[in-house]
Coordinates of N, CA and C in Angstrom, one line a residue:
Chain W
X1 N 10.2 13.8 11.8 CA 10.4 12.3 11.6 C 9.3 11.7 10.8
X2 N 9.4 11.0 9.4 CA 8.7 10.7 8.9 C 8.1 9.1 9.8
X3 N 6.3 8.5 9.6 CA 6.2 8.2 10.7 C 6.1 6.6 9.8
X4 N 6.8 6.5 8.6 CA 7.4 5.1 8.8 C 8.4 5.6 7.9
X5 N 10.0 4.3 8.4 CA 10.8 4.6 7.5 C 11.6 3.5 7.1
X6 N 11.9 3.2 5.7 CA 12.9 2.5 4.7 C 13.8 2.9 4.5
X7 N 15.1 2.5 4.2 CA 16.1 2.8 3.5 C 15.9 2.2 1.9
X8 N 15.8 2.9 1.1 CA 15.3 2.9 0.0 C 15.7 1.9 -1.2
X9 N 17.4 1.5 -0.3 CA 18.5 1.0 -1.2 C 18.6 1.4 -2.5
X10 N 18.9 0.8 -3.8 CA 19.0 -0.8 -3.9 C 19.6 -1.5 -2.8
X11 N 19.1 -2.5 -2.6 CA 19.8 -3.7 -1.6 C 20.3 -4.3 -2.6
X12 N 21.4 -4.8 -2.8 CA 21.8 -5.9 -3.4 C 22.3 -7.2 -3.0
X13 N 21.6 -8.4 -3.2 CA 22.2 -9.5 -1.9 C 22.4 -10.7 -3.0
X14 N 23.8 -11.6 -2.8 CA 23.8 -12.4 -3.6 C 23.0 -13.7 -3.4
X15 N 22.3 -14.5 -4.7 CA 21.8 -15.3 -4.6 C 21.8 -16.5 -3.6
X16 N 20.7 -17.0 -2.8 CA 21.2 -17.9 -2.0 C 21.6 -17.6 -0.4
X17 N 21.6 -16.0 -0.6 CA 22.1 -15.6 0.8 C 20.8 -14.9 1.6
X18 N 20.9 -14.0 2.9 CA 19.8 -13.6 3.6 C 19.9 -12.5 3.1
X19 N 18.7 -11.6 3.0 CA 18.3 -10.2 2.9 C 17.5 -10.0 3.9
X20 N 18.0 -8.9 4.2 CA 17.6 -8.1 5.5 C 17.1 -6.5 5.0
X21 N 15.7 -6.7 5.3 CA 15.1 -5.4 5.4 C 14.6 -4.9 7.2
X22 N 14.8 -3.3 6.7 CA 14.7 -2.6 8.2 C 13.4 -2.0 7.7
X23 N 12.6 -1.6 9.0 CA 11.7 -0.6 9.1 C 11.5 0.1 10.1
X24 N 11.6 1.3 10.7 CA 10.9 2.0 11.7 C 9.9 3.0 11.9
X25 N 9.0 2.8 12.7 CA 7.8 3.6 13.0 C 7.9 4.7 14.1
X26 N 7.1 5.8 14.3 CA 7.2 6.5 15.4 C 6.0 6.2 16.2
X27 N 5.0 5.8 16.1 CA 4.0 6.1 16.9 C 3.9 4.8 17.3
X28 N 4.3 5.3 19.1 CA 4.3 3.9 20.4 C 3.0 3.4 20.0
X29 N 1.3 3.7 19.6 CA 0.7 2.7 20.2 C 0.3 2.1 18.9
X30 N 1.7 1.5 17.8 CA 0.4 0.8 16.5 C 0.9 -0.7 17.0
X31 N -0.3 -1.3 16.2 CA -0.1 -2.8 17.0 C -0.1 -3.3 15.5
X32 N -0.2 -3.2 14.5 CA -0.3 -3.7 13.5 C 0.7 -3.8 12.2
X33 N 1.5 -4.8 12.0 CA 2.7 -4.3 11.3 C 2.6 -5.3 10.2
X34 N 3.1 -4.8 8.9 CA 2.7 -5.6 7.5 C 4.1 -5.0 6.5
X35 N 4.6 -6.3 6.0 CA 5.4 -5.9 4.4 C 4.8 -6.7 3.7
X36 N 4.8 -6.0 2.6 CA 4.6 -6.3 1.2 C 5.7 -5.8 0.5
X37 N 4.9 -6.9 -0.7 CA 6.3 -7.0 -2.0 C 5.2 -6.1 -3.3
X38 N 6.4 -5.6 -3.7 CA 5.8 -4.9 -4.8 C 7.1 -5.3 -6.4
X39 N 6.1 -5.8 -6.5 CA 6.9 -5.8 -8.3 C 6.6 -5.1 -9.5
X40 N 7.7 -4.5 -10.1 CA 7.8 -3.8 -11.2 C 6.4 -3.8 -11.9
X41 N 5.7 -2.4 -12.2 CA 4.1 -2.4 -12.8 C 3.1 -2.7 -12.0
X42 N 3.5 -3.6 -11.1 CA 2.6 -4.3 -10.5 C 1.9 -4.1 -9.0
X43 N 0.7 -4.1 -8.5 CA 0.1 -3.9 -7.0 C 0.6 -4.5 -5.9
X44 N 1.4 -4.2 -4.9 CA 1.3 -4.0 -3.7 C 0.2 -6.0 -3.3
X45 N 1.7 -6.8 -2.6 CA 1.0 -8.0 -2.2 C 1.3 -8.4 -0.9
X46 N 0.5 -8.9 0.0 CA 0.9 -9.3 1.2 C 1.9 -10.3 1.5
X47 N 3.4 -9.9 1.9 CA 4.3 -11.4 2.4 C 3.9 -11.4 3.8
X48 N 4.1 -10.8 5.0 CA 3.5 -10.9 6.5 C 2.9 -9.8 6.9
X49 N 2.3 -10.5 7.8 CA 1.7 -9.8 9.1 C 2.4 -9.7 9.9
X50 N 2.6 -9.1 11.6 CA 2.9 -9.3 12.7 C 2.4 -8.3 13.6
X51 N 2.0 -9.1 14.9 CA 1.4 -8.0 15.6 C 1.8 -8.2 16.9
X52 N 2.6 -8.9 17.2 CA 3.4 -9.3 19.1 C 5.0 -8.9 18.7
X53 N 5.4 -8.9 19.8 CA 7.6 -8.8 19.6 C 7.1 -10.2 19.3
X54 N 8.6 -10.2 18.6 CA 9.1 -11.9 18.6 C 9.3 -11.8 16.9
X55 N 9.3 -13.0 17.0 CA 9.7 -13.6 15.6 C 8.7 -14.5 14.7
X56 N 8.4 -14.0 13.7 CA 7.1 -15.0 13.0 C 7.7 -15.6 11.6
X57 N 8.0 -16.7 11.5 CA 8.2 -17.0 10.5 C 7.6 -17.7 9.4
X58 N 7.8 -17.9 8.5 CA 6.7 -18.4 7.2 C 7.5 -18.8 6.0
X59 N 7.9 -20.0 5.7 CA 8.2 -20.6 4.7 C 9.7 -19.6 4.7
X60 N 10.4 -19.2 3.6 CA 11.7 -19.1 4.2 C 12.2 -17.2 4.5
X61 N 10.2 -16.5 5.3 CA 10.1 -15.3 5.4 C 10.4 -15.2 6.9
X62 N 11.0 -14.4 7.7 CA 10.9 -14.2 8.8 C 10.6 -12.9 9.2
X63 N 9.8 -12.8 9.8 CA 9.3 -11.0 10.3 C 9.7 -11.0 11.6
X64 N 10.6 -9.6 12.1 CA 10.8 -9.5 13.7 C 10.3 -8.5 14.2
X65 N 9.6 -8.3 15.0 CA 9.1 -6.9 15.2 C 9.8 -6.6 17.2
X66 N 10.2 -5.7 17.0 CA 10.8 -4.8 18.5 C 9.7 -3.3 19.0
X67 N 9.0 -4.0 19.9 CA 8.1 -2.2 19.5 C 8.2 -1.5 20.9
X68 N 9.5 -1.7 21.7 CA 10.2 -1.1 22.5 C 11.3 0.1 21.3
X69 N 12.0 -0.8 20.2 CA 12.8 0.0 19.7 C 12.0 1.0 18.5
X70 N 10.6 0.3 18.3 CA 10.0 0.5 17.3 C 10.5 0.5 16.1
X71 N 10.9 -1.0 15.8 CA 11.8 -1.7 15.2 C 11.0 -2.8 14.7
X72 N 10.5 -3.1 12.9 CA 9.9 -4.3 12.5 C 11.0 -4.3 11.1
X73 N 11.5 -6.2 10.9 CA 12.0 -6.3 10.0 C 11.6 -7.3 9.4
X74 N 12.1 -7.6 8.6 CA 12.3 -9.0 7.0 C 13.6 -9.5 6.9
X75 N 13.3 -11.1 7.0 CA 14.8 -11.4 6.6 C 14.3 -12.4 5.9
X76 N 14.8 -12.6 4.7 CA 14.4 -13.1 3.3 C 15.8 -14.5 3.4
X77 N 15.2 -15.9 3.8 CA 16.0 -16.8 3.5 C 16.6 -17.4 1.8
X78 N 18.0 -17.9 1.7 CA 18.1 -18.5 0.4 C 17.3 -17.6 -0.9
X79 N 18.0 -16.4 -0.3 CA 17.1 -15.3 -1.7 C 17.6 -16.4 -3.3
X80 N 16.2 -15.5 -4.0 CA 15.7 -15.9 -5.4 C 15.7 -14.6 -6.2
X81 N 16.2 -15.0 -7.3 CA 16.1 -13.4 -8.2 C 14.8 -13.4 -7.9
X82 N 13.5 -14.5 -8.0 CA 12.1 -14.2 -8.0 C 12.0 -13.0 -6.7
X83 N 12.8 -12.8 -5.9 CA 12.7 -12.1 -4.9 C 13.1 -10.5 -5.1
X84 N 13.5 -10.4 -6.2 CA 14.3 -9.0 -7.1 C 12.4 -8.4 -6.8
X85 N 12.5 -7.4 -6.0 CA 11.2 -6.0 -5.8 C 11.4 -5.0 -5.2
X86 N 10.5 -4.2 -4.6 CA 10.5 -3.6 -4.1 C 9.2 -3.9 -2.5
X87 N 10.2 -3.8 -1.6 CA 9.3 -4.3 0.4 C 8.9 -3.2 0.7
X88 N 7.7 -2.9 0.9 CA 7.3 -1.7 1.4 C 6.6 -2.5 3.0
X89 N 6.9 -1.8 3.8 CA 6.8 -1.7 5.4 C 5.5 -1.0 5.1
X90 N 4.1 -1.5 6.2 CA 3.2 -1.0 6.3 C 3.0 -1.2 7.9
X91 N 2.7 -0.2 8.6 CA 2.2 -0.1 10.5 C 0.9 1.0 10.3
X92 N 0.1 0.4 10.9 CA -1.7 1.3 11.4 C -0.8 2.4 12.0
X93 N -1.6 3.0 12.0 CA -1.2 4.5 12.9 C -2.7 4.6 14.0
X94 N -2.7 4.0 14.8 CA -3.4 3.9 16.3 C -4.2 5.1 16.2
X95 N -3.0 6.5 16.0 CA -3.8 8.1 16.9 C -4.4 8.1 15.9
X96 N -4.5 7.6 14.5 CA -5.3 8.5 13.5 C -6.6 7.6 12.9
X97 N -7.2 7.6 13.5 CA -8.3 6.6 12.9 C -8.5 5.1 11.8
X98 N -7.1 4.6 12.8 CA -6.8 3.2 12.6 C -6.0 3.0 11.2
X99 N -5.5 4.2 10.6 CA -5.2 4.0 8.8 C -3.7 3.3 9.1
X100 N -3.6 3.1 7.6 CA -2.3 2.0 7.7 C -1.4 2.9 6.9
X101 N 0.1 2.8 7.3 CA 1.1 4.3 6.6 C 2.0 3.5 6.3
X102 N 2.1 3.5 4.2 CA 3.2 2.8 3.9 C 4.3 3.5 4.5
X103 N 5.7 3.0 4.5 CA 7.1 3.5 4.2 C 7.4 3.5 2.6
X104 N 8.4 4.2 2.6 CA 8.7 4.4 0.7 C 9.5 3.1 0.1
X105 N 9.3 2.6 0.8 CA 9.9 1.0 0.3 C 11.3 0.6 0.4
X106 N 11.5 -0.3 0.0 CA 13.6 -0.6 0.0 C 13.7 -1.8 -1.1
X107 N 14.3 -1.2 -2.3 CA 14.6 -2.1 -3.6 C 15.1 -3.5 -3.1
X108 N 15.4 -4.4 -3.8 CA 16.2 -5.6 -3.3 C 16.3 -5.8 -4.3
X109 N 17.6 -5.9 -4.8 CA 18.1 -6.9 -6.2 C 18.6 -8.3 -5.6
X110 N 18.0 -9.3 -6.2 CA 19.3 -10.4 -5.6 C 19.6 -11.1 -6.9
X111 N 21.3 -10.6 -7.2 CA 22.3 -11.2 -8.5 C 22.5 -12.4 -7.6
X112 N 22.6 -13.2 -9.7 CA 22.4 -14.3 -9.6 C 24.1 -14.7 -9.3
Chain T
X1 N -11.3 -15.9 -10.2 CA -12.2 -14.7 -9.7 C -11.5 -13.3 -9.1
X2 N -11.0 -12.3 -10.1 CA -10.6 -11.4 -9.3 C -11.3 -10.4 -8.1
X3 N -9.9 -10.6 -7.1 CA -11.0 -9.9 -6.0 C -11.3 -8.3 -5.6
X4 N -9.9 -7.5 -6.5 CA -10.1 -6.5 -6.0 C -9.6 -6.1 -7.5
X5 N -10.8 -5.3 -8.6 CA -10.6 -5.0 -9.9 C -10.9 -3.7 -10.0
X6 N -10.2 -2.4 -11.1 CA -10.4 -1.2 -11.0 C -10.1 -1.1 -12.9
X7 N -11.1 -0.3 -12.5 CA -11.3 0.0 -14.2 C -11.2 1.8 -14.4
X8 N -10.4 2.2 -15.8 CA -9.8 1.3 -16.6 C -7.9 1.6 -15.9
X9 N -7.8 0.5 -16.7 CA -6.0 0.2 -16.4 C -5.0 1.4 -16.6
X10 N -5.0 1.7 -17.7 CA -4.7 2.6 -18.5 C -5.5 4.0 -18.8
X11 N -5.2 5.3 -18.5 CA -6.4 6.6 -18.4 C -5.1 7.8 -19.0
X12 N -5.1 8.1 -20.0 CA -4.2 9.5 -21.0 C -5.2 10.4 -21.5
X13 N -5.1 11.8 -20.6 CA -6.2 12.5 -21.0 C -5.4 13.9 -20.8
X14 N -5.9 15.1 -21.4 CA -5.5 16.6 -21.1 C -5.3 17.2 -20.1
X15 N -4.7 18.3 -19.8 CA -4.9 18.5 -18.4 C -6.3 19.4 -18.6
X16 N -6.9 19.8 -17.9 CA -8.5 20.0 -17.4 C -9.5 19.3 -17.8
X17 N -9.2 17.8 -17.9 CA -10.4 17.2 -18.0 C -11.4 16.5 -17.1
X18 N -11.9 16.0 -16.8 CA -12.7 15.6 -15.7 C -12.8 13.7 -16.4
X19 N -12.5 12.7 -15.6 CA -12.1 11.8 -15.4 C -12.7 10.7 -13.9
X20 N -13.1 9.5 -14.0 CA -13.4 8.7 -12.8 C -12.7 7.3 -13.3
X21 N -12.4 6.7 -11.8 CA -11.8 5.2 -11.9 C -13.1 4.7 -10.7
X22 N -12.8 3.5 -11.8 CA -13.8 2.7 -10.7 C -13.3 1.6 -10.4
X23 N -13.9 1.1 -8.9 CA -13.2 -0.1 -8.6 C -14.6 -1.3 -7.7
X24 N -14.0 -1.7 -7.8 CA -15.2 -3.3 -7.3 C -14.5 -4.5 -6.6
X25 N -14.9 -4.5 -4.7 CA -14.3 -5.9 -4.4 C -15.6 -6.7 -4.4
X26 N -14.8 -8.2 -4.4 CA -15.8 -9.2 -4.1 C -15.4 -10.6 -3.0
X27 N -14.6 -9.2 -2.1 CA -13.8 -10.2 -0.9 C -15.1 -10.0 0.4
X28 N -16.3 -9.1 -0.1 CA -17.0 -8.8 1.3 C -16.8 -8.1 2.1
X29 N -15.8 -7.5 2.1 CA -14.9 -6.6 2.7 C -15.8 -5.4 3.4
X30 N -15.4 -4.7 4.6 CA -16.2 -3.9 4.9 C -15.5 -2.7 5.0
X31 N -14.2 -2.3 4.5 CA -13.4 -0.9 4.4 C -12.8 -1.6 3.0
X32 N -12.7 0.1 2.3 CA -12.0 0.2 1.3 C -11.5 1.8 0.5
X33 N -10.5 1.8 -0.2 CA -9.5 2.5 0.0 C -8.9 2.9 -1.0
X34 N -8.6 4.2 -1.5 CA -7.4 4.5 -2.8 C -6.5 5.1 -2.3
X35 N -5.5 4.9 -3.3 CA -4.1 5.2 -2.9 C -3.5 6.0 -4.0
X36 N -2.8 6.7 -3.8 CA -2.0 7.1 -4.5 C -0.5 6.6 -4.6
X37 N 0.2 6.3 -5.4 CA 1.9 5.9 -5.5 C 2.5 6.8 -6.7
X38 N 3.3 7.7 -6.6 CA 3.6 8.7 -7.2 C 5.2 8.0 -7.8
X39 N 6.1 8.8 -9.2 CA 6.9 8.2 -9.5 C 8.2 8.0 -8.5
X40 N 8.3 8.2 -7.4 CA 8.9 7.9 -6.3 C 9.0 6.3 -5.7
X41 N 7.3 5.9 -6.0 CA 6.7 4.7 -5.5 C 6.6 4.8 -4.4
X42 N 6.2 6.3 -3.3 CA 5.8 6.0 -2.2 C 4.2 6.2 -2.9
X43 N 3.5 5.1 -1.6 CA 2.2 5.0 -1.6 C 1.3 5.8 -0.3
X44 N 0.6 6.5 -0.7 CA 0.0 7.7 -0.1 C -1.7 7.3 0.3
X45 N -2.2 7.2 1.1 CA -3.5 7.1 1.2 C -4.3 8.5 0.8
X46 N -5.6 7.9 0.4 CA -6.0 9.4 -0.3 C -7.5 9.4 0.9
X47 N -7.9 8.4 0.8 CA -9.1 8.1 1.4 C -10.1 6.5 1.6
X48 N -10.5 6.8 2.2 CA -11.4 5.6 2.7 C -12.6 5.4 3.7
X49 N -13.5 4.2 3.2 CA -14.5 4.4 3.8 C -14.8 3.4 4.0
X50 N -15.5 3.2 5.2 CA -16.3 1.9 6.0 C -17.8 1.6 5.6
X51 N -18.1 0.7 5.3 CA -19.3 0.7 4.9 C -19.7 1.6 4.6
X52 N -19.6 2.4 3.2 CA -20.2 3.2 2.6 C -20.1 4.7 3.8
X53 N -19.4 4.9 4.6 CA -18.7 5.7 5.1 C -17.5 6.5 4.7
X54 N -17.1 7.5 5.0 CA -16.0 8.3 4.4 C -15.5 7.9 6.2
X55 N -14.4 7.4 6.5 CA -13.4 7.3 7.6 C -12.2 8.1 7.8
X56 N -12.0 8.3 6.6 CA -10.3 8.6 6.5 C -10.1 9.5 5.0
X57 N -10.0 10.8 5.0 CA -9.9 12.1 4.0 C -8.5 12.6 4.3
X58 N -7.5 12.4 3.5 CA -6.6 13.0 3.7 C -6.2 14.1 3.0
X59 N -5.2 15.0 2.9 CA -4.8 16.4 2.3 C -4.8 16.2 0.8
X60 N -6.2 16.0 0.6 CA -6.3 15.7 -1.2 C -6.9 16.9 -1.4
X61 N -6.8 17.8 -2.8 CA -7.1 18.6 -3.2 C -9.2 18.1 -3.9
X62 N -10.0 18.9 -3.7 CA -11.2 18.8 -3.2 C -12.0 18.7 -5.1
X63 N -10.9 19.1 -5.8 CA -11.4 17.9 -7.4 C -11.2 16.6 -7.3
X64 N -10.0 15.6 -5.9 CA -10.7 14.4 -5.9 C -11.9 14.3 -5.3
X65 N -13.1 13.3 -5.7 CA -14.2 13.2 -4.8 C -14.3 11.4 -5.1
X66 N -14.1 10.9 -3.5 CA -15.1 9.8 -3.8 C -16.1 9.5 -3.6
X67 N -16.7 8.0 -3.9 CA -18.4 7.7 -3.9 C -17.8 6.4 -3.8
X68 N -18.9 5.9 -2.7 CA -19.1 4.4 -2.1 C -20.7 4.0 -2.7
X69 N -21.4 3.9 -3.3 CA -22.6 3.3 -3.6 C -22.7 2.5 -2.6
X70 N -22.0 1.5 -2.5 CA -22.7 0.3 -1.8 C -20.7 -0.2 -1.0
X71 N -20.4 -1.3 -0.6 CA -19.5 -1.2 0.4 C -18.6 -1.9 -0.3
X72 N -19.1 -2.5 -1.6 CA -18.7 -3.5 -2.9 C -17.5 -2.3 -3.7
X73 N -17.9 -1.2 -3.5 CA -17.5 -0.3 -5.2 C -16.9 0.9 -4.0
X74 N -16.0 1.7 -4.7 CA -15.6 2.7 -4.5 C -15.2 3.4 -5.8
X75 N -15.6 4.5 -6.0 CA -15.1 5.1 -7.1 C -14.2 6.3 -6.9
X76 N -13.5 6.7 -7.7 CA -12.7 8.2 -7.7 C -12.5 8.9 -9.0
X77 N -13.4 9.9 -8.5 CA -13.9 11.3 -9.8 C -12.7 12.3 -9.8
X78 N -11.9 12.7 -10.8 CA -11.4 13.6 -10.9 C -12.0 15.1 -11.3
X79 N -11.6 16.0 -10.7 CA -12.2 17.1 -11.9 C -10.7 18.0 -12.4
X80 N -11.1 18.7 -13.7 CA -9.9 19.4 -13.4 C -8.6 19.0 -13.7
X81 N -8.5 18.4 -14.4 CA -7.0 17.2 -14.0 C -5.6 17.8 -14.4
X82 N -4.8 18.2 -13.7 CA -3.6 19.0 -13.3 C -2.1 17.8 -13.5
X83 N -1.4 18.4 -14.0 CA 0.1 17.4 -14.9 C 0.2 16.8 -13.4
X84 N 0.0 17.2 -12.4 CA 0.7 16.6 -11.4 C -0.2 15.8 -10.7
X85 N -1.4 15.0 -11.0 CA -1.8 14.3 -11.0 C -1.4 13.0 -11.5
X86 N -0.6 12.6 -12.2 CA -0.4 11.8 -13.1 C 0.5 11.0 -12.1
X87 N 0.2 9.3 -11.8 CA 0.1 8.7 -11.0 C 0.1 7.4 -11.2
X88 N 0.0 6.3 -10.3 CA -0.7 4.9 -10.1 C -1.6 5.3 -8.8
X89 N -3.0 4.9 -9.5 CA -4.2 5.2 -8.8 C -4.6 3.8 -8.2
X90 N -3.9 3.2 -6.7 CA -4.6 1.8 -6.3 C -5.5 1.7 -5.4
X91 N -6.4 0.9 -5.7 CA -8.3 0.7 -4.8 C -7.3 -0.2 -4.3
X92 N -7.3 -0.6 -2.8 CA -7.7 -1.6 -1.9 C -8.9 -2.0 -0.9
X93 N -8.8 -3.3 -0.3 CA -10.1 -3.5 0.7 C -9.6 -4.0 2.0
X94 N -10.3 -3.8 3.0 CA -10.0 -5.0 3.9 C -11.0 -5.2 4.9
X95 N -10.8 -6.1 5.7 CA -12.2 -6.7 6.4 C -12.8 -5.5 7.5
X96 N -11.5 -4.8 8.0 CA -12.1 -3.7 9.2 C -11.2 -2.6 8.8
X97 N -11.7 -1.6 8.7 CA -10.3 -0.6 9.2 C -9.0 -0.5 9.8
X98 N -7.9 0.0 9.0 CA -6.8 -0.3 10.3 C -6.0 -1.5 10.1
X99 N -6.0 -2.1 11.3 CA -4.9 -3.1 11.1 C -5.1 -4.4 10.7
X100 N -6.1 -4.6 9.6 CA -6.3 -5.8 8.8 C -5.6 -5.5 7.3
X101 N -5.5 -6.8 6.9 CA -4.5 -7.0 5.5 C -5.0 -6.3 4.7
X102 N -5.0 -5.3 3.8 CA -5.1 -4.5 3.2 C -5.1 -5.6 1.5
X103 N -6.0 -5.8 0.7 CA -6.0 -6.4 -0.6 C -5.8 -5.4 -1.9
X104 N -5.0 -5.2 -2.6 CA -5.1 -3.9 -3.9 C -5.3 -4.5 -4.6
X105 N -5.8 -4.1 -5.9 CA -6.5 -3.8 -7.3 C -5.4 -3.8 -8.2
X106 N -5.2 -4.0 -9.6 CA -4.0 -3.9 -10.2 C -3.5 -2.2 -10.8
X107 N -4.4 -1.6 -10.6 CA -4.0 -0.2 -10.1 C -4.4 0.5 -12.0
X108 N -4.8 2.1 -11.6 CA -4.5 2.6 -13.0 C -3.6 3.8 -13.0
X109 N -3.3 3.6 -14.1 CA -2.0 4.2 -14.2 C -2.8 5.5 -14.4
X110 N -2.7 6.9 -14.3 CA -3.5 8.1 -15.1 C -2.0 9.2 -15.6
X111 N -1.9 9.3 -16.9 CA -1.0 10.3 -17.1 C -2.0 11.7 -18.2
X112 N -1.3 12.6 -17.3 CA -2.0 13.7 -18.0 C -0.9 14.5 -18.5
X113 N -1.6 15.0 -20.0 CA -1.0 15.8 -20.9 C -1.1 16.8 -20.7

């Protein structure tokens, strides 16, 4: 089991609607959970943090994290083509000397 | 003021050449970090160090070497440089190890001939 994971998509979500990204982790004790957006050519940038269950929201980002199911997600309000990247899911890994382990990301197109 | 820069952008060289990227934050930062992102676009950690510490070495073949001078700079020396190297090479920083926000560099690309 790889010890984070994405569905890689493309996602394709029409403009104006929610996008829902998934992530899962294996290792019960990370407390530290992060997506970022990555755009075409471009570095790897912070949209959230989250580090309790619950729901954290931010302008029209919502991050949910479940770490019973070991379950963190994104739900992208009123998508924007500006929102056309690639979400890479990032969680610390606790057992290993605190490092942070991308997942392989999950495209999102959002047609206009 | 950029805060996390890696020089140079752009790196096209033979295969067995010997090659370094360098990189420089100016967030203060006290861990910092390269990555690897292969044409896949998964992002791989290669290594990392805490204040001029090595913390974190992962299954990199032993022609990568890095160097932390000071807690500001991280560099990454190639030797050797093998087609399957050829990559996006990104420096990040962040304030502690672990489970703080991670800042990246705009990355260099290295393709070998």
């Amino acid at each position: 089991q790889k010890e984070v994971e994405q569905n890689s998509g493309p996602l394709s979500v029409p403009e104006g609607a929610i996008a829902s990204l998934n992530c899962t982790y294996s290792d019960r004790g990370s407390q530290s959970f992060f997506w970022y957006r990555q755009y075409s050519g471009k570095s790897p940038e912070l949209i959230m943090s989250i580090y309790s269950n619950g729901d954290k929201e931010d302008g029209r980002f919502t991050a949910q994290l479940n770490k019973a199911s070991q379950y963190v997600s994104l739900l992208i309000r009123d998508s924007q083509p500006s929102d056309s990247a690639t979400y890479l899911c990032a969680v610390n890994i606790y057992s290993s000397a605190s490092k942070i382990i991308f997942g392989s990301g999950t495209r999102l197109s959002i047609r206009p | 003021d950029t805060a996390v820069s890696q020089t140079p952008k752009y790196l096209v060289t033979q295969m067995g050449n010997d090659k370094s990227i360098k990189c420089e934050q100016n967030l203060g930062h006290d861990t910092m970090y390269w990555y690897k992102q292969d044409s896949k676009k998964f992002l791989k950690i290669m290594f990392s160090y805490n204040n001029k510490e090595l913390i974190i070495n992962e299954t990199v073949p032993n022609r990568f070497s890095p160097k932390s001078p000071d807690k500001a700079h991280l560099n990454l020396h190639i030797n050797s440089l093998e087609l399957g190297d050829s990559a996006v090479y990104f420096c990040a920083s962040s304030l502690r190890p672990g489970g703080d926000t991670q800042y990246f560099g705009p990355g260099t690309r290295l393709t070998v001939l």
